[in-house]
């Protein structure tokens, strides 16, 4: 069986992770530029200052995408490259870079899917309180307007935010990511609210100012669970319940970030649990947040597998010895693409796009000059087979973006984790297509038939 006609096969990246040119052509500083300057925060004090040097090598990269048959490319725009202060004056050279990149993609028949914000927050706005500032959603809307004015004649597909759970959790609560502040939980909920509001205002800005009918989505992540034994009804029930659960003192879950958008309110269970920590918000806020979007993007990598004990308590099951773990010590869990797509589709009735999925590995160049990565091929084969099962059962999945097109700067892990279909030598910046890249090309060519 093939995937549906029109199913989109893509790859994903983000600006800070691949572009480099961090201090060139008038770009403003982002919180990640700042974080990388603090000794000890990133693996071996590495930085994204040059990384893959995509800023200068984008033509070569687009050509590789073309050679691999990539149909859609999920990239992000660096907010401070376009607006160095976050708001106000526009940087023409920054705007021009993305114009050239978009044109290059279109010339090769590759459709851009643009993520407006993938973590590289403008330092100037961070100094004004970032997402905690009551104006933060207006700042974001101003930036989105600049994107509409400059790119929406050629770009139809927009993704507002990448993984708000991650940048709010680590950026605002648990301290080990770029913004480096540790506020009270009530402030984390406030930041989360402002982020949701920013999403809503972004959607409204796209609808109002896009020069063509736009397709808008959103790419959250979440704490995911799958049944330990898929044939045991109580395991399925337990995993579904946990996937839609809200836990104390953390916003790292799925529905806190989805119910407001699709159902117009925070989940009741969470409102009760968080009680006095909840921010004040108006009906108007919820209206903005729930501005209709066209699909739900899901970034899915791993999941916990759970069962139920005889008293009906959900229990996390241990992995069998020798389980296939990735280089980031997370267990591979292909079932997540099946259950995740299915449950979120059932709950929100919106088409699904897998906006990220992929595997960190210890890839290296062999004596024959090639990069052999059979583990990644096996990882992708298992996950895509599981996604195919969801499609076969009627879940409306419209596309899949592999993370990542090429090896890149993996945030706090620096360059120590390789996720790419294309290997990058960080000394020479040479690109080498890995075995998995050629394999993915065949998947695309056959629309998934070879799986
Ligand atoms: C992020 C990417 C990251 C990837 C692998 C996602 O959480 O969106 O930026 O590189 O996972 O860790």
CSV table of C-alpha atoms and ligand atoms in Angstrom, one decimal:
chain,number,residue,atom,x,y,z
A,1,UNK,CA,0.0,0.0,0.0
A,2,UNK,CA,1.1,3.5,-0.8
A,3,UNK,CA,0.4,6.6,1.2
A,4,UNK,CA,-2.5,8.8,0.0
A,5,UNK,CA,-2.3,10.7,-3.2
A,6,UNK,CA,-0.9,14.1,-2.4
A,7,UNK,CA,0.8,13.0,0.8
A,8,UNK,CA,3.7,15.3,1.3
A,9,UNK,CA,7.2,14.0,2.0
A,10,UNK,CA,9.6,16.4,3.6
A,11,UNK,CA,12.5,17.3,5.8
A,12,UNK,CA,12.8,19.7,8.6
A,13,UNK,CA,15.4,22.1,10.0
A,14,UNK,CA,15.5,25.3,12.0
A,15,UNK,CA,17.4,28.6,11.5
A,16,UNK,CA,19.7,28.7,14.5
A,17,UNK,CA,20.6,25.0,14.1
A,18,UNK,CA,21.8,25.3,10.5
A,19,UNK,CA,22.3,28.9,9.3
A,20,UNK,CA,25.4,30.2,11.0
A,21,UNK,CA,26.2,33.8,10.0
A,22,UNK,CA,25.1,34.6,13.5
A,23,UNK,CA,26.8,38.0,13.5
A,24,UNK,CA,26.5,38.8,9.8
A,25,UNK,CA,24.6,41.2,7.6
A,26,UNK,CA,22.9,43.1,10.4
A,27,UNK,CA,21.3,40.1,12.3
A,28,UNK,CA,20.4,40.9,15.9
A,29,UNK,CA,21.3,38.7,18.8
A,30,UNK,CA,19.1,35.9,19.9
A,31,UNK,CA,18.9,34.3,23.3
A,32,UNK,CA,20.8,31.3,21.8
A,33,UNK,CA,23.7,33.5,20.7
A,34,UNK,CA,23.9,34.7,24.3
A,35,UNK,CA,23.5,31.2,25.8
A,36,UNK,CA,26.4,29.9,23.7
A,37,UNK,CA,28.6,32.6,25.2
A,38,UNK,CA,28.2,31.3,28.7
A,39,UNK,CA,30.9,28.7,29.5
A,40,UNK,CA,29.6,25.3,30.4
A,41,UNK,CA,26.0,25.6,29.1
A,42,UNK,CA,26.5,23.9,25.8
A,43,UNK,CA,28.5,20.7,25.1
A,44,UNK,CA,32.2,21.6,24.8
A,45,UNK,CA,31.2,25.3,24.6
A,46,UNK,CA,30.2,24.9,21.0
A,47,UNK,CA,28.0,27.5,19.3
A,48,UNK,CA,25.7,28.0,16.4
A,49,UNK,CA,27.8,30.9,15.1
A,50,UNK,CA,28.8,29.0,11.9
A,51,UNK,CA,27.2,25.6,12.3
A,52,UNK,CA,26.3,24.2,8.8
A,53,UNK,CA,27.0,27.6,7.2
A,54,UNK,CA,23.7,27.2,5.4
A,55,UNK,CA,23.4,31.0,5.1
A,56,UNK,CA,26.2,30.8,2.5
A,57,UNK,CA,25.6,27.3,1.2
A,58,UNK,CA,21.9,27.3,0.8
A,59,UNK,CA,22.1,26.7,-2.9
A,60,UNK,CA,24.1,23.6,-2.5
A,61,UNK,CA,21.6,22.4,0.2
A,62,UNK,CA,18.6,23.0,-1.9
A,63,UNK,CA,20.3,21.1,-4.7
A,64,UNK,CA,20.8,18.1,-2.4
A,65,UNK,CA,17.1,18.3,-1.4
A,66,UNK,CA,16.2,18.2,-5.1
A,67,UNK,CA,18.5,15.2,-5.7
A,68,UNK,CA,16.8,13.4,-2.8
A,69,UNK,CA,13.3,14.1,-4.3
A,70,UNK,CA,12.2,16.2,-1.2
A,71,UNK,CA,8.8,17.7,-1.9
A,72,UNK,CA,8.3,20.0,1.1
A,73,UNK,CA,10.9,21.7,3.2
A,74,UNK,CA,10.1,22.8,6.8
A,75,UNK,CA,12.5,25.6,7.7
A,76,UNK,CA,12.3,28.4,10.2
A,77,UNK,CA,13.0,32.1,10.0
A,78,UNK,CA,15.3,33.8,12.5
A,79,UNK,CA,13.2,36.5,14.1
A,80,UNK,CA,16.3,38.7,15.0
A,81,UNK,CA,17.7,38.3,11.5
A,82,UNK,CA,14.7,40.0,10.1
A,83,UNK,CA,14.0,42.3,13.0
A,84,UNK,CA,17.3,42.8,14.9
A,85,UNK,CA,15.6,44.4,17.9
A,86,UNK,CA,12.6,42.0,17.7
A,87,UNK,CA,10.3,44.9,16.7
A,88,UNK,CA,10.7,48.2,14.8
A,89,UNK,CA,13.5,48.5,12.2
A,90,UNK,CA,13.6,45.8,9.5
A,91,UNK,CA,17.0,44.4,8.4
A,92,UNK,CA,16.8,44.4,4.6
A,93,UNK,CA,19.8,42.0,4.2
A,94,UNK,CA,18.1,39.5,6.5
A,95,UNK,CA,14.8,39.8,4.6
A,96,UNK,CA,16.7,39.3,1.4
A,97,UNK,CA,18.4,36.1,2.6
A,98,UNK,CA,15.0,34.4,3.0
A,99,UNK,CA,13.8,35.8,-0.3
A,100,UNK,CA,16.7,34.1,-2.1
A,101,UNK,CA,16.2,30.9,-0.2
A,102,UNK,CA,12.5,30.8,-1.0
A,103,UNK,CA,13.1,31.5,-4.6
A,104,UNK,CA,15.7,28.8,-4.8
A,105,UNK,CA,13.3,26.3,-3.3
A,106,UNK,CA,10.5,27.2,-5.6
A,107,UNK,CA,12.9,27.1,-8.6
A,108,UNK,CA,13.5,23.4,-7.7
A,109,UNK,CA,9.8,22.7,-7.1
A,110,UNK,CA,10.2,22.3,-3.4
A,111,UNK,CA,7.4,23.8,-1.3
A,112,UNK,CA,8.5,25.8,1.7
A,113,UNK,CA,6.7,25.3,5.0
A,114,UNK,CA,7.9,28.1,7.2
A,115,UNK,CA,8.0,27.9,11.0
A,116,UNK,CA,7.9,31.5,12.3
A,117,UNK,CA,9.5,30.8,15.6
A,118,UNK,CA,11.8,28.0,16.4
A,119,UNK,CA,13.4,29.1,19.7
A,120,UNK,CA,15.9,31.8,18.6
A,121,UNK,CA,14.1,34.6,20.5
A,122,UNK,CA,15.4,38.1,20.0
A,123,UNK,CA,17.7,39.1,22.9
A,124,UNK,CA,16.4,42.6,23.0
A,125,UNK,CA,12.8,41.4,23.7
A,126,UNK,CA,14.0,38.9,26.2
A,127,UNK,CA,15.6,41.8,28.1
A,128,UNK,CA,12.1,43.3,28.3
A,129,UNK,CA,10.7,40.2,29.9
A,130,UNK,CA,10.2,38.0,26.9
A,131,UNK,CA,7.0,35.9,26.9
A,132,UNK,CA,6.2,37.3,30.4
A,133,UNK,CA,5.7,40.8,29.0
A,134,UNK,CA,2.1,41.7,28.4
A,135,UNK,CA,3.1,43.0,25.0
A,136,UNK,CA,4.8,39.9,23.9
A,137,UNK,CA,1.9,38.7,21.7
A,138,UNK,CA,1.8,42.0,19.9
A,139,UNK,CA,5.5,41.9,19.3
A,140,UNK,CA,5.1,38.5,17.7
A,141,UNK,CA,2.2,39.7,15.6
A,142,UNK,CA,4.3,42.6,14.3
A,143,UNK,CA,7.0,40.2,13.2
A,144,UNK,CA,4.4,37.9,11.5
A,145,UNK,CA,3.1,40.9,9.6
A,146,UNK,CA,6.7,41.5,8.3
A,147,UNK,CA,6.7,37.9,7.1
A,148,UNK,CA,3.4,38.3,5.4
A,149,UNK,CA,4.4,41.5,3.7
A,150,UNK,CA,7.7,40.0,2.4
A,151,UNK,CA,7.0,36.3,1.7
A,152,UNK,CA,3.4,35.5,1.5
A,153,UNK,CA,3.2,36.1,-2.2
A,154,UNK,CA,5.2,32.9,-2.7
A,155,UNK,CA,4.8,31.1,0.6
A,156,UNK,CA,1.5,29.5,1.4
A,157,UNK,CA,2.3,27.2,4.3
A,158,UNK,CA,3.0,28.6,7.8
A,159,UNK,CA,3.7,27.1,11.2
A,160,UNK,CA,3.4,29.5,14.0
A,161,UNK,CA,5.4,28.0,16.8
A,162,UNK,CA,7.7,25.1,17.3
A,163,UNK,CA,7.2,23.1,20.5
A,164,UNK,CA,6.0,25.8,22.9
A,165,UNK,CA,6.1,23.2,25.7
A,166,UNK,CA,9.9,22.9,25.2
A,167,UNK,CA,10.8,26.6,25.1
A,168,UNK,CA,8.4,27.5,27.9
A,169,UNK,CA,9.4,24.5,30.1
A,170,UNK,CA,13.2,24.8,29.7
A,171,UNK,CA,13.3,28.5,28.9
A,172,UNK,CA,11.0,29.6,31.7
A,173,UNK,CA,10.8,26.9,34.3
A,174,UNK,CA,13.4,24.3,34.5
A,175,UNK,CA,16.3,26.6,33.7
A,176,UNK,CA,18.5,24.4,31.5
A,177,UNK,CA,17.7,26.2,28.2
A,178,UNK,CA,18.5,29.5,26.6
A,179,UNK,CA,16.7,32.1,28.6
A,180,UNK,CA,18.1,30.9,31.9
A,181,UNK,CA,15.4,32.2,34.3
A,182,UNK,CA,13.6,30.2,36.9
A,183,UNK,CA,10.2,31.9,37.7
A,184,UNK,CA,7.4,30.7,39.9
A,185,UNK,CA,5.0,28.2,38.3
A,186,UNK,CA,2.3,30.9,38.1
A,187,UNK,CA,4.7,32.8,35.8
A,188,UNK,CA,5.3,29.8,33.7
A,189,UNK,CA,1.5,29.5,33.2
A,190,UNK,CA,1.4,33.2,32.4
A,191,UNK,CA,4.2,32.8,29.8
A,192,UNK,CA,2.3,29.8,28.4
A,193,UNK,CA,-0.8,32.0,28.1
A,194,UNK,CA,1.1,34.7,26.3
A,195,UNK,CA,2.6,32.2,24.0
A,196,UNK,CA,-0.8,30.8,23.1
A,197,UNK,CA,-2.0,34.3,22.6
A,198,UNK,CA,0.9,35.0,20.3
A,199,UNK,CA,0.0,31.9,18.3
A,200,UNK,CA,-3.6,33.2,18.0
A,201,UNK,CA,-2.5,36.6,16.9
A,202,UNK,CA,-0.1,35.1,14.4
A,203,UNK,CA,-2.9,33.1,12.9
A,204,UNK,CA,-5.1,36.2,12.6
A,205,UNK,CA,-2.3,38.2,11.1
A,206,UNK,CA,-1.7,35.5,8.5
A,207,UNK,CA,-5.4,35.4,7.6
A,208,UNK,CA,-5.6,39.2,7.3
A,209,UNK,CA,-2.4,40.0,5.5
A,210,UNK,CA,-1.4,36.9,3.5
A,211,UNK,CA,-1.3,37.7,-0.2
A,212,UNK,CA,-2.8,34.3,-1.0
A,213,UNK,CA,-5.0,31.8,0.9
A,214,UNK,CA,-2.7,30.5,3.5
A,215,UNK,CA,-2.5,27.1,5.2
A,216,UNK,CA,-1.6,27.6,8.9
A,217,UNK,CA,-0.6,25.0,11.5
A,218,UNK,CA,1.2,24.7,14.7
A,219,UNK,CA,3.9,22.2,15.8
A,220,UNK,CA,3.6,21.2,19.5
A,221,UNK,CA,5.3,18.4,21.2
A,222,UNK,CA,4.2,16.6,24.4
A,223,UNK,CA,4.5,13.9,26.9
A,224,UNK,CA,3.4,10.8,25.0
A,225,UNK,CA,2.3,7.3,26.1
A,226,UNK,CA,1.6,4.1,24.1
A,227,UNK,CA,0.1,0.8,25.3
A,228,UNK,CA,2.6,-1.7,26.4
A,229,UNK,CA,0.5,-4.4,24.8
A,230,UNK,CA,-1.6,-3.1,22.0
A,231,UNK,CA,-3.9,-6.1,22.1
A,232,UNK,CA,-4.9,-5.4,25.8
A,233,UNK,CA,-7.8,-3.0,26.0
A,234,UNK,CA,-6.8,-1.7,29.5
A,235,UNK,CA,-3.3,-0.9,28.3
A,236,UNK,CA,-4.7,1.1,25.4
A,237,UNK,CA,-7.0,2.9,27.8
A,238,UNK,CA,-4.2,3.7,30.2
A,239,UNK,CA,-2.0,5.1,27.5
A,240,UNK,CA,-4.7,7.3,26.1
A,241,UNK,CA,-5.6,8.6,29.5
A,242,UNK,CA,-2.0,9.5,30.2
A,243,UNK,CA,-1.5,11.1,26.8
A,244,UNK,CA,-4.4,13.4,27.6
A,245,UNK,CA,-3.4,14.0,31.2
A,246,UNK,CA,-2.3,17.1,33.1
A,247,UNK,CA,0.4,16.7,35.7
A,248,UNK,CA,1.2,19.1,38.6
A,249,UNK,CA,3.8,21.8,38.2
A,250,UNK,CA,4.6,21.2,34.5
A,251,UNK,CA,3.3,22.5,31.2
A,252,UNK,CA,5.1,19.7,29.4
A,253,UNK,CA,2.0,18.0,28.2
A,254,UNK,CA,-0.1,18.0,25.0
A,255,UNK,CA,-3.6,19.2,25.8
A,256,UNK,CA,-2.7,22.3,27.7
A,257,UNK,CA,-1.5,23.6,24.4
A,258,UNK,CA,-4.1,22.0,22.1
A,259,UNK,CA,-7.5,22.3,23.9
A,260,UNK,CA,-7.3,26.1,24.0
A,261,UNK,CA,-6.6,26.2,20.3
A,262,UNK,CA,-9.2,23.6,19.2
A,263,UNK,CA,-11.8,23.8,21.9
A,264,UNK,CA,-11.4,27.4,23.0
A,265,UNK,CA,-10.5,26.7,26.7
A,266,UNK,CA,-7.9,25.2,29.0
A,267,UNK,CA,-8.7,21.7,30.1
A,268,UNK,CA,-10.9,21.7,33.2
A,269,UNK,CA,-8.8,19.2,35.0
A,270,UNK,CA,-5.8,21.5,34.7
A,271,UNK,CA,-7.7,24.6,35.7
A,272,UNK,CA,-8.7,22.9,38.9
A,273,UNK,CA,-5.2,21.4,39.5
A,274,UNK,CA,-3.4,24.7,39.0
A,275,UNK,CA,-6.0,26.8,40.9
A,276,UNK,CA,-4.4,30.0,42.1
A,277,UNK,CA,-1.4,29.7,39.8
A,278,UNK,CA,-3.7,30.2,36.8
A,279,UNK,CA,-3.2,33.5,35.0
A,280,UNK,CA,-6.1,35.9,34.5
A,281,UNK,CA,-7.5,35.8,31.0
A,282,UNK,CA,-10.5,37.0,29.1
A,283,UNK,CA,-13.0,35.4,26.8
A,284,UNK,CA,-11.6,37.6,24.1
A,285,UNK,CA,-8.1,36.0,24.7
A,286,UNK,CA,-9.6,32.5,24.3
A,287,UNK,CA,-11.3,33.7,21.1
A,288,UNK,CA,-8.0,34.8,19.7
A,289,UNK,CA,-6.2,31.7,20.8
A,290,UNK,CA,-8.8,29.5,19.1
A,291,UNK,CA,-8.7,31.2,15.7
A,292,UNK,CA,-9.2,28.3,13.4
A,293,UNK,CA,-6.1,26.6,12.0
A,294,UNK,CA,-5.9,24.1,9.1
A,295,UNK,CA,-4.1,21.1,10.7
A,296,UNK,CA,-2.3,19.9,13.8
A,297,UNK,CA,1.4,19.4,13.5
A,298,UNK,CA,2.9,16.8,15.8
A,299,UNK,CA,6.6,16.4,16.7
A,300,UNK,CA,6.9,12.8,17.8
A,301,UNK,CA,10.0,11.0,18.7
A,302,UNK,CA,9.5,8.6,21.6
A,303,UNK,CA,6.9,7.7,24.3
A,304,UNK,CA,6.6,5.9,27.5
A,305,UNK,CA,4.8,2.6,27.4
A,306,UNK,CA,2.2,1.8,30.0
A,307,UNK,CA,-0.1,-0.8,31.4
A,308,UNK,CA,-2.6,-1.0,34.2
A,309,UNK,CA,-2.2,-2.8,37.5
A,310,UNK,CA,-5.1,-4.8,39.0
A,311,UNK,CA,-6.3,-1.7,40.9
A,312,UNK,CA,-6.5,0.3,37.7
A,313,UNK,CA,-3.4,2.4,38.3
A,314,UNK,CA,-1.4,3.3,35.3
A,315,UNK,CA,2.1,1.9,35.5
A,316,UNK,CA,5.1,2.6,33.3
A,317,UNK,CA,6.7,-0.6,32.0
A,318,UNK,CA,10.4,-1.1,31.9
A,319,UNK,CA,12.1,-1.7,28.5
A,320,UNK,CA,13.3,-5.2,27.7
A,321,UNK,CA,17.1,-5.5,28.1
A,322,UNK,CA,18.9,-4.6,24.9
A,323,UNK,CA,16.0,-2.4,23.7
A,324,UNK,CA,16.9,-0.2,20.7
A,325,UNK,CA,17.8,3.2,22.3
A,326,UNK,CA,19.0,6.3,20.4
A,327,UNK,CA,22.2,8.2,20.9
A,328,UNK,CA,20.3,10.5,23.2
A,329,UNK,CA,19.3,7.6,25.4
A,330,UNK,CA,15.7,7.7,24.5
A,331,UNK,CA,13.9,4.4,23.7
A,332,UNK,CA,12.7,4.0,20.1
A,333,UNK,CA,9.0,3.7,20.1
A,334,UNK,CA,7.5,3.4,16.6
A,335,UNK,CA,4.0,2.8,17.9
A,336,UNK,CA,3.8,6.5,18.8
A,337,UNK,CA,3.2,7.5,15.2
A,338,UNK,CA,0.2,5.3,15.1
A,339,UNK,CA,-1.4,6.0,18.5
A,340,UNK,CA,-0.4,9.7,18.6
A,341,UNK,CA,-1.8,10.5,15.2
A,342,UNK,CA,-5.0,8.5,15.9
A,343,UNK,CA,-5.8,9.9,19.3
A,344,UNK,CA,-5.1,13.5,18.4
A,345,UNK,CA,-7.1,13.2,15.2
A,346,UNK,CA,-10.0,11.6,17.1
A,347,UNK,CA,-9.9,14.3,19.8
A,348,UNK,CA,-9.6,17.4,17.5
A,349,UNK,CA,-10.8,16.2,14.1
A,350,UNK,CA,-8.1,18.1,12.4
A,351,UNK,CA,-5.8,16.8,9.7
A,352,UNK,CA,-2.4,15.7,11.1
A,353,UNK,CA,1.0,16.5,9.7
A,354,UNK,CA,4.0,14.9,11.4
A,355,UNK,CA,6.2,18.0,11.6
A,356,UNK,CA,9.2,16.2,13.2
A,357,UNK,CA,10.4,12.7,13.7
A,358,UNK,CA,13.9,11.3,13.4
A,359,UNK,CA,16.9,9.7,15.2
A,360,UNK,CA,20.1,10.9,16.7
A,361,UNK,CA,22.9,8.6,15.9
A,362,UNK,CA,26.7,8.3,16.0
A,363,UNK,CA,27.4,8.6,12.3
A,364,UNK,CA,30.8,8.8,10.9
A,365,UNK,CA,32.5,8.6,7.5
A,366,UNK,CA,33.8,5.1,6.6
A,367,UNK,CA,36.9,4.3,4.7
A,368,UNK,CA,34.9,4.2,1.5
A,369,UNK,CA,34.0,7.8,1.9
A,370,UNK,CA,30.3,7.0,2.6
A,371,UNK,CA,28.2,7.4,5.7
A,372,UNK,CA,26.5,4.1,6.6
A,373,UNK,CA,23.6,4.5,9.0
A,374,UNK,CA,21.6,1.3,9.0
A,375,UNK,CA,20.1,2.1,12.5
A,376,UNK,CA,18.5,5.3,11.1
A,377,UNK,CA,17.0,3.4,8.2
A,378,UNK,CA,15.6,0.8,10.5
A,379,UNK,CA,14.3,3.5,12.9
A,380,UNK,CA,12.5,5.3,10.0
A,381,UNK,CA,11.2,2.1,8.5
A,382,UNK,CA,9.6,1.1,11.8
A,383,UNK,CA,8.1,4.5,12.5
A,384,UNK,CA,6.8,5.1,9.0
A,385,UNK,CA,5.3,1.6,8.9
A,386,UNK,CA,3.4,2.5,12.1
A,387,UNK,CA,2.3,5.8,10.5
A,388,UNK,CA,1.1,3.9,7.5
A,389,UNK,CA,-1.1,1.8,9.7
A,390,UNK,CA,-2.8,4.9,11.1
A,391,UNK,CA,-3.4,6.2,7.5
A,392,UNK,CA,-4.8,2.8,6.5
A,393,UNK,CA,-7.3,3.0,9.4
A,394,UNK,CA,-8.6,6.4,8.1
A,395,UNK,CA,-6.6,8.9,10.1
A,396,UNK,CA,-6.2,11.9,7.9
A,397,UNK,CA,-2.4,12.3,7.9
A,398,UNK,CA,-1.3,14.8,5.2
A,399,UNK,CA,2.5,14.7,5.4
A,400,UNK,CA,5.7,13.7,7.2
A,401,UNK,CA,8.8,15.8,7.8
A,402,UNK,CA,11.9,13.9,8.8
A,403,UNK,CA,14.1,15.6,11.4
A,404,UNK,CA,16.5,16.5,10.1
A,405,UNK,CA,17.6,17.2,6.6
A,406,UNK,CA,21.2,17.5,7.7
A,407,UNK,CA,23.3,17.2,10.9
A,408,UNK,CA,23.2,20.4,12.8
A,409,UNK,CA,23.6,22.2,16.1
A,410,UNK,CA,21.6,20.2,18.6
A,411,UNK,CA,21.0,22.9,21.2
A,412,UNK,CA,22.7,22.1,24.5
A,413,UNK,CA,24.2,19.0,23.0
A,414,UNK,CA,26.2,21.1,20.5
A,415,UNK,CA,27.4,19.0,17.5
A,416,UNK,CA,27.6,15.7,19.5
A,417,UNK,CA,24.3,14.3,18.2
A,418,UNK,CA,23.7,13.8,14.5
A,419,UNK,CA,20.1,13.7,13.2
A,420,UNK,CA,20.6,14.3,9.5
A,421,UNK,CA,20.0,12.4,6.4
A,422,UNK,CA,23.0,14.4,5.2
A,423,UNK,CA,26.3,14.3,7.1
A,424,UNK,CA,28.1,17.5,7.7
A,425,UNK,CA,31.8,17.8,8.3
A,426,UNK,CA,32.0,20.7,10.7
A,427,UNK,CA,35.6,21.5,9.7
A,428,UNK,CA,35.3,21.6,6.0
A,429,UNK,CA,31.4,22.0,5.9
A,430,UNK,CA,31.4,19.2,3.3
A,431,UNK,CA,28.0,17.5,2.9
A,432,UNK,CA,27.7,13.7,2.3
A,433,UNK,CA,24.4,12.1,1.7
A,434,UNK,CA,24.0,9.2,4.2
A,435,UNK,CA,22.6,5.8,3.3
A,436,UNK,CA,19.4,6.8,5.0
A,437,UNK,CA,19.1,9.8,2.6
A,438,UNK,CA,19.2,7.5,-0.4
A,439,UNK,CA,16.8,5.2,1.3
A,440,UNK,CA,14.4,8.0,2.1
A,441,UNK,CA,14.6,9.0,-1.6
A,442,UNK,CA,13.2,5.6,-2.5
A,443,UNK,CA,10.4,6.0,0.1
A,444,UNK,CA,9.4,9.3,-1.5
A,445,UNK,CA,9.7,7.9,-5.0
A,446,UNK,CA,7.4,5.1,-4.2
A,447,UNK,CA,5.1,7.1,-1.9
A,448,UNK,CA,5.9,4.7,0.9
A,449,UNK,CA,5.3,1.5,-1.1
A,450,UNK,CA,8.7,0.1,-0.2
A,451,UNK,CA,8.0,0.2,3.5
B,1,LIG,C1,13.3,20.3,18.1
B,1,LIG,C2,14.5,20.4,17.3
B,1,LIG,C3,15.5,19.4,17.8
B,1,LIG,C4,14.9,18.0,17.7
B,1,LIG,C5,15.8,16.9,18.2
B,1,LIG,C6,12.9,19.0,18.6
B,1,LIG,O1,12.5,19.0,19.9
B,1,LIG,O2,12.2,21.0,17.5
B,1,LIG,O3,15.0,21.7,17.2
B,1,LIG,O4,16.7,19.4,17.2
B,1,LIG,O5,13.8,17.9,18.5
B,1,LIG,O6,16.1,17.0,19.5
